[in-house]
């Protein structure tokens, strides 16, 4: 049983939404954010990465950053950049990229569902990143970026969404700077809101697709508020966090590829011989780059050529949802034993390239100093859900979702 409920969103004035909405805080660094906000006084990055309004070199975890985020958000509210809906609503959020759409429900999910594992996870979180978002939520008293949740799609929800979007005018309809259409409808009819809540209440689980650190920090803020308010009822807004909930069959996971700086002391022949013990190797004679379309198959760009790698029997375990992942097979049989990448999260010799940048980026990275690149099949939504259901965690850099949810369209006050 998943609790999904409406909320009184703070949202931008109609004529300002394009100027306010921004990419999520964790897809750029501080210097990139400083460039992105130039000439954009309404950009939500002034809240999500408030160091852009403080001297260069400031520690992004400094208390002044969180105080500035609070100040900037409150100014946007007092200046009427944001308005607040008078009654709790749900919203429909549709994104269209390259002709493909995904449509989710914007609502609040329960911190208790997170604690009870009704909201399932598939990644470990880092304490420093959790603390950063904890402070951001605590100081601003708001969830400023939605958690990207998913569920096994239900025809009942599809029908409600279809009927609403075909018969109602959207609240917002614009294209973001990356060319993605962002379309939002407000659901302000209590009967429809209740129907959606009832359907989700019959849903066994929700799954975090993206936003593990934001959700973990939102839960910790909620628990802190409970401790500070011993007479809490459970109905306070701090018991819930901002989410966009998408059906699993509409989500698009892109490949998340790897580049490595050197061959770990191996000559070309030594490296190829070692790889051939675990993978069948053939030279790719096609045009362009080799993009794998079958699981347990990889592209490898080395010495100006593309090769096709196929994992041999015995290199994977189909019964284990983690070990059967392509990222696990590559890590266990090649990156670690042959290239010495024992921990891809800390080893500086490996880097990761999201599929949105194309395989040409792998070639460019190799020609600019890296030694070898690997193209991969995307992890599937079934993989993600199977791993979460098994209570296991995915290897690092397993999923790359596109398009990214914009921040600043909705703010949930605690």
Coordinates of C-alpha atoms in Angstrom, one line a residue:
X1 CA 0.0 0.0 0.0
X2 CA 1.6 3.3 -1.1
X3 CA 0.4 6.6 0.2
X4 CA 0.3 9.3 -2.5
X5 CA -1.4 12.5 -1.7
X6 CA -2.0 16.1 -3.1
X7 CA -0.3 19.2 -1.8
X8 CA -0.5 23.0 -2.1
X9 CA 2.3 23.6 -4.5
X10 CA 4.3 26.8 -4.8
X11 CA 4.7 27.2 -8.6
X12 CA 5.9 30.0 -10.9
X13 CA 3.6 32.6 -12.5
X14 CA 2.6 31.5 -16.0
X15 CA 4.8 34.0 -17.7
X16 CA 7.8 33.1 -15.6
X17 CA 8.0 29.3 -15.6
X18 CA 10.5 29.1 -18.5
X19 CA 12.7 31.6 -16.7
X20 CA 12.5 29.8 -13.4
X21 CA 12.7 26.1 -14.3
X22 CA 16.2 24.6 -14.4
X23 CA 18.0 21.4 -14.7
X24 CA 18.5 19.5 -11.3
X25 CA 21.3 20.6 -9.1
X26 CA 23.4 17.4 -9.5
X27 CA 24.0 17.5 -13.3
X28 CA 26.4 20.4 -13.2
X29 CA 29.2 21.7 -11.0
X30 CA 29.3 25.1 -9.4
X31 CA 31.3 26.8 -12.2
X32 CA 28.9 25.5 -14.8
X33 CA 26.0 26.8 -12.7
X34 CA 27.6 30.2 -12.4
X35 CA 27.7 30.4 -16.2
X36 CA 24.2 29.1 -16.6
X37 CA 22.6 31.8 -14.3
X38 CA 24.3 34.8 -16.0
X39 CA 21.5 37.1 -17.1
X40 CA 18.9 34.8 -15.5
X41 CA 17.8 36.3 -12.2
X42 CA 14.8 34.0 -11.9
X43 CA 16.7 30.7 -12.5
X44 CA 15.9 28.2 -9.8
X45 CA 19.7 27.5 -9.7
X46 CA 19.8 30.5 -7.4
X47 CA 18.0 28.3 -4.9
X48 CA 19.3 24.8 -5.8
X49 CA 22.9 25.9 -6.1
X50 CA 22.9 29.1 -4.1
X51 CA 26.7 29.3 -4.1
X52 CA 26.4 31.0 -7.5
X53 CA 25.4 34.2 -5.5
X54 CA 28.4 34.0 -3.1
X55 CA 32.1 34.5 -3.7
X56 CA 33.9 32.0 -5.8
X57 CA 35.8 29.4 -3.9
X58 CA 33.2 29.1 -1.1
X59 CA 32.7 25.6 0.2
X60 CA 29.4 24.4 -1.3
X61 CA 28.6 22.9 2.1
X62 CA 29.1 26.1 4.0
X63 CA 26.2 27.2 6.1
X64 CA 26.1 30.5 4.1
X65 CA 25.1 28.5 1.0
X66 CA 22.0 27.1 2.7
X67 CA 21.1 30.5 4.2
X68 CA 21.4 32.1 0.8
X69 CA 19.2 29.4 -0.7
X70 CA 16.5 30.1 1.9
X71 CA 16.9 33.9 1.3
X72 CA 16.6 33.5 -2.5
X73 CA 13.6 31.2 -2.3
X74 CA 11.7 33.5 0.2
X75 CA 12.4 36.5 -2.0
X76 CA 11.0 34.7 -5.0
X77 CA 7.8 34.0 -3.0
X78 CA 7.5 37.5 -1.6
X79 CA 8.1 39.0 -5.1
X80 CA 5.3 36.8 -6.4
X81 CA 7.5 34.9 -8.8
X82 CA 5.9 32.0 -7.1
X83 CA 2.2 31.6 -6.2
X84 CA 0.7 28.9 -4.0
X85 CA -2.4 26.9 -4.9
X86 CA -5.1 27.5 -2.4
X87 CA -6.2 23.8 -2.2
X88 CA -4.2 20.6 -2.3
X89 CA -3.8 19.4 -5.9
X90 CA -2.1 16.8 -7.9
X91 CA -0.5 17.5 -11.3
X92 CA 0.3 15.8 -14.5
X93 CA 3.8 16.3 -15.8
X94 CA 4.6 15.3 -19.4
X95 CA 8.0 15.5 -21.1
X96 CA 8.5 15.0 -24.8
X97 CA 12.0 14.4 -26.1
X98 CA 12.8 13.4 -29.7
X99 CA 9.2 12.4 -30.2
X100 CA 9.0 10.1 -27.2
X101 CA 6.9 11.1 -24.2
X102 CA 6.7 10.2 -20.5
X103 CA 3.9 11.3 -18.3
X104 CA 3.8 11.2 -14.5
X105 CA 1.8 12.3 -11.5
X106 CA 3.2 15.0 -9.3
X107 CA 2.2 14.4 -5.7
X108 CA 3.7 13.8 -2.3
X109 CA 5.0 10.4 -1.2
X110 CA 5.3 9.2 2.5
X111 CA 8.5 9.1 4.5
X112 CA 7.0 6.1 6.3
X113 CA 6.6 4.2 3.0
X114 CA 10.3 4.9 2.5
X115 CA 11.2 3.6 6.0
X116 CA 8.9 0.5 5.6
X117 CA 10.4 -0.2 2.1
X118 CA 7.1 0.3 0.4
X119 CA 9.2 2.8 -1.6
X120 CA 12.1 0.6 -2.7
X121 CA 15.7 1.6 -3.4
X122 CA 18.4 0.2 -5.7
X123 CA 21.4 2.5 -4.8
X124 CA 23.6 3.1 -1.8
X125 CA 23.9 6.7 -0.7
X126 CA 26.9 8.8 0.4
X127 CA 26.8 10.5 3.8
X128 CA 28.3 13.8 2.5
X129 CA 25.7 14.0 -0.3
X130 CA 22.9 13.2 2.1
X131 CA 24.0 15.8 4.5
X132 CA 24.1 18.4 1.8
X133 CA 20.5 17.9 0.7
X134 CA 19.4 17.5 4.3
X135 CA 20.7 20.9 5.1
X136 CA 19.2 22.3 1.9
X137 CA 15.8 21.0 2.7
X138 CA 16.0 21.9 6.4
X139 CA 17.1 25.5 5.8
X140 CA 14.7 26.2 3.0
X141 CA 11.9 24.3 4.7
X142 CA 11.0 22.9 1.3
X143 CA 11.5 20.0 -1.1
X144 CA 12.8 22.0 -4.0
X145 CA 13.5 19.1 -6.4
X146 CA 11.2 16.2 -7.1
X147 CA 12.1 12.6 -6.5
X148 CA 11.8 10.5 -9.6
X149 CA 9.6 7.5 -8.7
X150 CA 8.2 4.7 -10.8
X151 CA 5.6 1.9 -10.5
X152 CA 4.4 -1.0 -12.5
X153 CA 2.0 0.7 -14.9
X154 CA -1.7 0.5 -14.3
X155 CA -4.4 0.9 -16.9
X156 CA -6.6 2.7 -14.4
X157 CA -4.1 5.5 -14.0
X158 CA -3.3 5.6 -17.7
X159 CA -7.1 6.1 -18.4
X160 CA -7.3 8.9 -15.9
X161 CA -4.3 10.7 -17.3
X162 CA -5.4 10.2 -20.9
X163 CA -8.9 11.6 -20.2
X164 CA -7.6 14.6 -18.3
X165 CA -4.9 15.6 -20.8
X166 CA -7.3 15.3 -23.7
X167 CA -10.1 17.3 -22.1
X168 CA -8.3 19.9 -20.1
X169 CA -5.9 22.7 -21.1
X170 CA -2.4 22.5 -19.7
X171 CA -1.2 24.9 -17.0
X172 CA 2.3 25.2 -18.5
X173 CA 3.4 24.3 -22.0
X174 CA 6.9 25.3 -23.0
X175 CA 10.2 23.9 -24.3
X176 CA 13.2 24.0 -22.1
X177 CA 16.7 25.0 -23.3
X178 CA 17.6 21.4 -24.1
X179 CA 14.7 21.2 -26.5
X180 CA 12.5 19.0 -24.3
X181 CA 8.8 19.9 -24.2
X182 CA 7.6 20.4 -20.6
X183 CA 3.7 20.2 -20.3
X184 CA 1.9 20.4 -16.9
X185 CA -1.8 20.0 -16.1
X186 CA -3.3 20.7 -12.6
X187 CA -5.7 18.2 -11.2
X188 CA -7.9 20.2 -8.9
X189 CA -11.0 17.9 -8.8
X190 CA -11.3 16.2 -5.4
X191 CA -13.0 13.1 -6.9
X192 CA -10.1 12.5 -9.4
X193 CA -7.5 13.2 -6.7
X194 CA -9.1 10.7 -4.4
X195 CA -9.4 8.1 -7.2
X196 CA -5.7 8.4 -7.9
X197 CA -4.8 8.1 -4.2
X198 CA -7.0 5.0 -3.9
X199 CA -5.4 3.3 -6.9
X200 CA -1.9 4.0 -5.5
X201 CA -3.1 2.7 -2.2
X202 CA -3.6 -0.7 -3.9
X203 CA -0.1 -0.6 -5.4
X204 CA 2.4 -2.8 -3.6
X205 CA 5.5 -0.8 -4.2
X206 CA 6.9 2.4 -5.6
X207 CA 10.5 2.5 -6.8
X208 CA 13.1 5.2 -6.8
X209 CA 14.3 5.6 -10.3
X210 CA 16.5 8.6 -9.6
X211 CA 17.0 10.8 -6.5
X212 CA 18.2 8.4 -3.8
X213 CA 20.1 11.2 -1.9
X214 CA 17.2 13.7 -2.1
X215 CA 14.7 11.1 -0.8
X216 CA 17.0 9.9 2.0
X217 CA 17.6 13.5 3.1
X218 CA 13.9 14.3 2.9
X219 CA 13.1 11.4 5.2
X220 CA 15.8 12.5 7.7
X221 CA 14.4 16.0 7.8
X222 CA 10.9 14.6 8.4
X223 CA 12.2 12.5 11.3
X224 CA 14.0 15.5 12.7
X225 CA 10.8 17.5 12.6
X226 CA 9.0 14.7 14.3
X227 CA 11.6 14.7 17.1
X228 CA 11.2 18.4 17.5
X229 CA 7.4 18.2 17.5
X230 CA 6.6 15.3 19.8
X231 CA 2.8 15.9 19.3
X232 CA 3.0 15.4 15.6
X233 CA 0.0 13.7 14.0
X234 CA 1.5 12.3 10.9
X235 CA -0.5 14.6 8.7
X236 CA 2.0 17.4 8.7
X237 CA 3.7 18.2 5.4
X238 CA 7.1 17.2 6.7
X239 CA 5.9 13.6 6.7
X240 CA 5.8 13.7 2.9
X241 CA 8.2 14.6 0.1
X242 CA 7.8 15.9 -3.4
X243 CA 7.7 13.3 -6.2
X244 CA 6.9 12.7 -9.8
X245 CA 5.6 9.2 -10.3
X246 CA 5.9 7.6 -13.7
X247 CA 4.7 4.3 -15.0
X248 CA 7.6 2.0 -15.7
X249 CA 6.6 1.3 -19.3
X250 CA 7.1 5.0 -20.3
X251 CA 10.6 5.5 -18.9
X252 CA 13.7 5.5 -21.1
X253 CA 17.0 4.3 -19.6
X254 CA 20.0 5.2 -21.8
X255 CA 23.3 3.4 -21.9
X256 CA 26.0 4.5 -19.4
X257 CA 29.4 4.0 -21.0
X258 CA 32.9 3.7 -19.7
X259 CA 36.3 5.2 -20.7
X260 CA 39.6 4.1 -19.1
X261 CA 42.9 6.1 -19.2
X262 CA 45.4 3.2 -19.8
X263 CA 45.8 -0.5 -20.2
X264 CA 47.2 -1.0 -16.7
X265 CA 50.7 -1.9 -18.0
X266 CA 49.5 -4.3 -20.7
X267 CA 50.6 -4.1 -24.3
X268 CA 47.9 -4.2 -26.9
X269 CA 48.5 -7.9 -27.5
X270 CA 48.6 -8.8 -23.9
X271 CA 45.4 -6.9 -23.3
X272 CA 43.6 -8.5 -26.2
X273 CA 44.7 -11.9 -25.1
X274 CA 43.4 -11.4 -21.6
X275 CA 40.1 -10.0 -22.8
X276 CA 39.7 -13.0 -25.2
X277 CA 39.7 -15.4 -22.2
X278 CA 36.3 -14.0 -21.1
X279 CA 34.9 -12.5 -24.3
X280 CA 34.6 -13.4 -27.9
X281 CA 36.2 -10.6 -29.8
X282 CA 35.4 -9.6 -33.4
X283 CA 36.4 -6.5 -35.4
X284 CA 33.5 -4.3 -36.2
X285 CA 33.5 -3.6 -39.9
X286 CA 30.3 -1.5 -40.0
X287 CA 29.9 2.2 -40.4
X288 CA 30.3 4.5 -37.4
X289 CA 30.5 3.1 -33.9
X290 CA 29.3 -0.2 -32.5
X291 CA 26.2 0.3 -30.4
X292 CA 25.2 -3.0 -28.6
X293 CA 21.6 -4.0 -29.0
X294 CA 21.8 -7.3 -27.2
X295 CA 22.6 -7.8 -23.6
X296 CA 26.0 -9.2 -22.7
X297 CA 27.4 -7.6 -25.8
X298 CA 29.8 -4.6 -25.7
X299 CA 31.5 -2.3 -28.1
X300 CA 35.2 -1.5 -27.5
X301 CA 37.1 1.4 -29.1
X302 CA 40.8 0.9 -29.0
X303 CA 43.7 2.0 -31.2
X304 CA 41.3 3.7 -33.6
X305 CA 39.1 0.6 -34.1
X306 CA 35.8 -0.7 -32.8
X307 CA 35.5 -4.2 -31.6
X308 CA 32.5 -6.3 -30.6
X309 CA 32.8 -8.2 -27.4
X310 CA 30.4 -11.0 -26.4
X311 CA 30.6 -12.4 -22.9
X312 CA 31.4 -16.1 -22.8
X313 CA 29.5 -18.7 -20.8
X314 CA 30.6 -18.8 -17.2
X315 CA 31.1 -15.0 -16.9
X316 CA 27.6 -14.3 -15.7
X317 CA 24.9 -15.7 -13.5
X318 CA 21.4 -15.2 -14.9
X319 CA 19.8 -16.2 -11.6
X320 CA 21.2 -13.2 -9.8
X321 CA 19.6 -9.8 -10.7
X322 CA 22.8 -7.9 -10.0
X323 CA 25.4 -10.3 -11.5
X324 CA 23.5 -10.6 -14.7
X325 CA 23.7 -6.9 -15.4
X326 CA 26.0 -5.9 -18.3
X327 CA 27.7 -3.4 -16.0
X328 CA 28.5 -6.1 -13.5
X329 CA 29.8 -8.5 -16.1
X330 CA 32.1 -5.9 -17.6
X331 CA 33.4 -4.9 -14.1
X332 CA 33.9 -8.4 -12.8
X333 CA 35.6 -9.9 -15.9
X334 CA 37.4 -7.0 -17.5
X335 CA 37.6 -3.6 -15.7
X336 CA 38.8 -5.1 -12.4
X337 CA 41.0 -8.1 -13.2
X338 CA 42.5 -6.7 -16.5
X339 CA 42.4 -2.9 -16.1
X340 CA 42.8 -2.7 -12.3
X341 CA 39.6 -0.7 -11.8
X342 CA 38.7 -2.3 -8.4
X343 CA 36.4 0.4 -7.3
X344 CA 34.9 2.5 -10.1
X345 CA 33.5 5.1 -7.7
X346 CA 36.9 6.1 -6.5
X347 CA 39.4 5.1 -9.2
X348 CA 40.5 8.2 -11.1
X349 CA 41.5 6.2 -14.2
X350 CA 37.9 5.5 -15.2
X351 CA 35.2 7.9 -16.3
X352 CA 31.6 7.5 -17.3
X353 CA 29.8 9.0 -20.3
X354 CA 26.0 9.1 -20.5
X355 CA 24.4 7.8 -23.6
X356 CA 22.8 11.2 -24.3
X357 CA 26.2 12.4 -25.5
X358 CA 26.4 9.7 -28.2
X359 CA 29.2 7.1 -28.9
X360 CA 31.1 9.8 -30.9
X361 CA 31.9 11.2 -27.4
X362 CA 33.7 7.9 -26.6
X363 CA 35.9 8.2 -29.6
X364 CA 36.6 11.9 -28.8
X365 CA 37.6 11.0 -25.3
X366 CA 40.0 8.3 -26.4
X367 CA 41.5 10.6 -29.1
X368 CA 42.0 13.3 -26.4
X369 CA 44.0 11.1 -24.0
X370 CA 42.0 8.2 -22.7
X371 CA 43.0 4.8 -24.0
X372 CA 40.0 2.5 -24.3
X373 CA 36.2 3.0 -24.3
X374 CA 33.3 0.6 -23.9
X375 CA 29.8 1.0 -25.2
X376 CA 27.0 -0.9 -23.4
X377 CA 23.4 -1.9 -23.6
X378 CA 21.2 0.2 -21.3
X379 CA 20.0 -1.4 -18.0
X380 CA 16.3 -2.2 -18.3
X381 CA 13.5 -1.1 -16.0
X382 CA 12.8 -4.8 -15.3
X383 CA 16.4 -5.0 -14.1
X384 CA 16.0 -2.0 -11.8
X385 CA 12.7 -3.3 -10.3
X386 CA 14.1 -6.9 -9.9
X387 CA 17.1 -5.6 -8.0
X388 CA 15.0 -3.3 -5.8
X389 CA 12.6 -6.2 -5.0
X390 CA 15.5 -8.4 -4.1
X391 CA 16.7 -5.8 -1.6
X392 CA 20.0 -5.5 -3.5
X393 CA 21.9 -2.5 -4.9
X394 CA 23.0 -1.7 -8.5
X395 CA 26.6 -1.2 -9.3
X396 CA 27.6 2.5 -9.6
X397 CA 26.7 4.3 -12.9
X398 CA 24.2 1.7 -14.1
X399 CA 21.4 3.9 -15.2
X400 CA 21.1 7.2 -17.1
X401 CA 17.5 8.5 -17.4
X402 CA 16.5 11.0 -20.0
X403 CA 14.9 13.5 -20.1
X404 CA 15.9 15.0 -16.7
X405 CA 13.1 16.3 -14.5
X406 CA 13.3 20.1 -14.2
X407 CA 13.5 21.7 -10.8
X408 CA 11.6 24.8 -9.7
X409 CA 8.3 24.0 -11.4
X410 CA 7.0 22.8 -8.0
X411 CA 8.1 23.5 -4.5
X412 CA 6.7 21.6 -1.5
X413 CA 6.7 23.5 1.7
X414 CA 7.2 21.5 4.9

